[in-house]
């Protein structure tokens, strides 16, 4: 081959033997230098020219360079795919939904519809200010898997004769809820070790794995989630490593029962055409903790994580560059003239697609350094991030988010008020959604199922509204906002012709406490054959209360203050109730932390009007109640759950201690608890981890600074606790659950046998168990399984038979306790449900009742009906904010079973009854005053008394 440039020929093997000649060293060095220069020149030339003229080939299937023509053509077709830019799949204009299977049309009559967008002509600015949004009265017609008509009074005469008619009776109708962060199917419930496929931990960088390969369509939780109105979920790989892999958007319709042809993950894909791809990454604490191994492999620090990210992006960018060069060459010279096949590396394929703008990326990042580093990566490697997940600190740094590559800042996928579980979640704020929205950013609420039960993801949005996010933005945060971020903005999230027929008719405003679907449609098919409908009259949707945006984070301590406008009083010693419409109300005077007057209090008001000393605060719909009690978690013994230094530790089965000896007061958790009206807590030492107990509990005031303060400890030793959940198995001497039950029986019988002896150490396990055996101290067992509860009732009977006196037993947990409601009532055993709404997270909770529309009520309803003394506990500390709302769920969904007072008792007096303990009440300076019913979403705390000699006032 003769080349005019004088450069080495393209194919060095065929050319002069300069490469292989045997030469002396000095010459070799010279030659090497020349060769290097020549090579650089060659490389440049190659870039200019790409290819040389091939000699003629005799086989038409093989090019002159010995390559398959067919495969080169395929490669060329791949170029087109590589360089295509997806668009959001079209909604309007379709004749049918690509997911549609044959079925009958449906007419939903007389619904109150939230369309998902403001009225025509509303400017973007006005929409941002909540203008133009409303609930409208309409009928909705579903055909071919699409919403085809949204009109008032659609006449039956004008629709297909085989149309199914559903009467919504005026109830609220929204698009199906979208959960943009779920592991459903990949981590099925109940959790079982070998059935769980959330994280691929063989490497820190696994962009090449796919969550669809892990989805088990028969995960019962997929149905439970749908029963909360969730029709669509983004199934993400976990956050154990920096690049977790590809994610998939599914709909929750599975198999024949849900109107599908097949039981398969592919059949669940929300977009069968797979326009967009999705990917999950994670930064911060998780990858270094879960994946990094000191001395073996990184990352072990955030620095290492950034390197892992950048290195991976560099690999993918290089593949993309080589591919583009190949495609350009093939296009310029003809594919038959290229010298090799299209470079492809499966390992970097999906990441390359991200760099090409074909993948919607969702990244788990909590903290400022993580957010900042990741935004840097987007700019260094020029890719778009759709949302930060967890994102607890995004509200602190809107400007960092706005620096993201592409000019479209990522949304923040959040929990409403779940936090404190690790350092990264310690500085979270329940007001994050509002603050982000105020900064022009987009909050989205997610479940991280099974972290939260996605069935209730709409409750996250409801709480966001409570914490100041405007009402319509809160509804958007689980409908239109995730739809847009997922690239489904033209198909999902709205009730408009052309959108997918994923529809929910709710029994009450979806942002109200306890809202549940009456029916759910996916692709036009009703999903529940015989849904349980709660007896719950619906009047009208919530009237958004803009005052919720007036956030007062820090209360003022006040010596003297008067509140007017109190309509209801729910105290242990008196219950007063006025019709809110009557115009009448009570006044309350707080003085030195006590209720000095309740009634008309004319003298005090008169005096106040003449003095600047005493503030008078007017309420519209004041509720005065006994303050709440937090029980069931480790509050008061731990601050940041995952940080050992901030935690009292676990006793396990080897130790036995008193919680009072480890009290950790004056913490952020306790301040929050106090500010939300939970001024008292009863906490036992932990057994193994946060939801388990072992030792003696203490009753304490959450507002106390040290346990030496007056009233700080209101009950030194409340009860003796043991745990018989799944963690009970595996300790020294208790390798099995049967041995754990047996060990407890043995201890109790031993104590019963020594009742007439005085234990040497009055604080020993034996001494406390003697009090249990003679009935003077309750035994409280943390247990969920109905089988173990049954065994426990026999233990109780066995001990009582030897002592002849009643053993006071109570249960914490109780997911399956409803199965033994009558037996528990007969044995006088109380239950502290923790959590209130169990779902089948563990094998021992698999029979938890998840409520309407799947089950008629939940555990609390069955227990109350059977006459079991029942209280609401919390299994995680962040729930301290939600005690009123949890009682509200029971009230709203109880079909009149409980009065407002009885519902509030679930989080105040009942636990004292169960434990046989005197309740510190308003008479002891413990109370809470709300604007609005504490059982409703729009309520907020206005004043708290917690035995501190002054009241905390939010004004
Ligand atoms: C719609 O439902 C409401 C509530 O049941 C009822 O009062 C109203 O009459 C219904 N309207 C029509 C048109 O059926
Ligand atoms: C569903 O199954 C029916 C019957 O087997 C078949 O005719 C139809 O083509 C299938 N539809 C889809 C979308 O797979
Ligand atoms: C649910 O159970 C209650 C009794 O607890 C019963 O009165 C009611 O009829 C049941 N509802 C349904 C829909 O089965
Ligand atoms: C139970 O035992 C404890 C400790 O032995 C003792 O102080 C208490 O008085 C006993 N109570 C009853 C009711 O026997």
PDB file of N, CA and C and ligand atoms in Angstrom, residues 530-535 855-857 861-862 865 894 897, ligand 3:
ATOM      1  N   UNK A 530     -65.024  -6.924  44.944  1.00  0.00           N
ATOM      2  CA  UNK A 530     -66.005  -6.698  46.001  1.00  0.00           C
ATOM      3  C   UNK A 530     -65.361  -5.828  47.091  1.00  0.00           C
ATOM      4  N   UNK A 531     -65.073  -4.583  46.736  1.00  0.00           N
ATOM      5  CA  UNK A 531     -64.325  -3.756  47.688  1.00  0.00           C
ATOM      6  C   UNK A 531     -65.139  -3.466  48.958  1.00  0.00           C
ATOM      7  N   UNK A 532     -64.465  -3.505  50.092  1.00  0.00           N
ATOM      8  CA  UNK A 532     -65.131  -3.125  51.344  1.00  0.00           C
ATOM      9  C   UNK A 532     -65.243  -1.605  51.349  1.00  0.00           C
ATOM     10  N   UNK A 533     -66.444  -1.119  51.521  1.00  0.00           N
ATOM     11  CA  UNK A 533     -66.625   0.331  51.627  1.00  0.00           C
ATOM     12  C   UNK A 533     -66.940   0.684  53.063  1.00  0.00           C
ATOM     13  N   UNK A 534     -66.197   1.660  53.566  1.00  0.00           N
ATOM     14  CA  UNK A 534     -66.436   2.066  54.941  1.00  0.00           C
ATOM     15  C   UNK A 534     -67.695   2.910  55.025  1.00  0.00           C
ATOM     16  N   UNK A 535     -68.318   2.802  56.157  1.00  0.00           N
ATOM     17  CA  UNK A 535     -69.503   3.600  56.417  1.00  0.00           C
ATOM     18  C   UNK A 535     -69.039   5.009  56.790  1.00  0.00           C
ATOM     19  N   UNK A 855     -59.874  -5.169  53.418  1.00  0.00           N
ATOM     20  CA  UNK A 855     -60.409  -5.841  54.607  1.00  0.00           C
ATOM     21  C   UNK A 855     -61.373  -4.907  55.334  1.00  0.00           C
ATOM     22  N   UNK A 856     -62.309  -5.505  56.034  1.00  0.00           N
ATOM     23  CA  UNK A 856     -63.304  -4.731  56.778  1.00  0.00           C
ATOM     24  C   UNK A 856     -62.685  -4.309  58.108  1.00  0.00           C
ATOM     25  N   UNK A 857     -62.052  -3.144  58.095  1.00  0.00           N
ATOM     26  CA  UNK A 857     -61.422  -2.629  59.304  1.00  0.00           C
ATOM     27  C   UNK A 857     -60.017  -3.175  59.485  1.00  0.00           C
ATOM     28  N   UNK A 861     -60.115  -2.038  65.077  1.00  0.00           N
ATOM     29  CA  UNK A 861     -61.572  -2.194  65.060  1.00  0.00           C
ATOM     30  C   UNK A 861     -61.985  -3.521  65.689  1.00  0.00           C
ATOM     31  N   UNK A 862     -61.239  -4.588  65.353  1.00  0.00           N
ATOM     32  CA  UNK A 862     -61.585  -5.909  65.894  1.00  0.00           C
ATOM     33  C   UNK A 862     -61.347  -5.957  67.409  1.00  0.00           C
ATOM     34  N   UNK A 865     -64.025  -3.840  69.184  1.00  0.00           N
ATOM     35  CA  UNK A 865     -65.309  -4.548  69.155  1.00  0.00           C
ATOM     36  C   UNK A 865     -65.347  -5.683  70.181  1.00  0.00           C
ATOM     37  N   UNK A 894     -63.772   4.255  61.700  1.00  0.00           N
ATOM     38  CA  UNK A 894     -64.381   3.335  62.663  1.00  0.00           C
ATOM     39  C   UNK A 894     -65.878   3.185  62.507  1.00  0.00           C
ATOM     40  N   UNK A 897     -67.778   3.725  65.591  1.00  0.00           N
ATOM     41  CA  UNK A 897     -67.411   2.846  66.703  1.00  0.00           C
ATOM     42  C   UNK A 897     -66.947   3.646  67.930  1.00  0.00           C
TER      43      UNK A 897
HETATM   44  C1  LIG B   3     -67.762  -4.724  58.616  1.00  0.00           C
HETATM   45  O1  LIG B   3     -67.837  -5.243  59.914  1.00  0.00           O
HETATM   46  C2  LIG B   3     -68.849  -4.638  60.704  1.00  0.00           C
HETATM   47  C3  LIG B   3     -68.783  -5.235  62.075  1.00  0.00           C
HETATM   48  O2  LIG B   3     -67.547  -5.013  62.628  1.00  0.00           O
HETATM   49  C4  LIG B   3     -70.194  -4.869  60.073  1.00  0.00           C
HETATM   50  O3  LIG B   3     -71.176  -4.184  60.823  1.00  0.00           O
HETATM   51  C5  LIG B   3     -70.193  -4.339  58.652  1.00  0.00           C
HETATM   52  O4  LIG B   3     -71.390  -4.672  58.028  1.00  0.00           O
HETATM   53  C6  LIG B   3     -69.055  -4.946  57.871  1.00  0.00           C
HETATM   54  N1  LIG B   3     -68.995  -4.291  56.591  1.00  0.00           N
HETATM   55  C7  LIG B   3     -68.816  -4.974  55.452  1.00  0.00           C
HETATM   56  C8  LIG B   3     -68.774  -4.163  54.212  1.00  0.00           C
HETATM   57  O5  LIG B   3     -68.687  -6.170  55.440  1.00  0.00           O
END
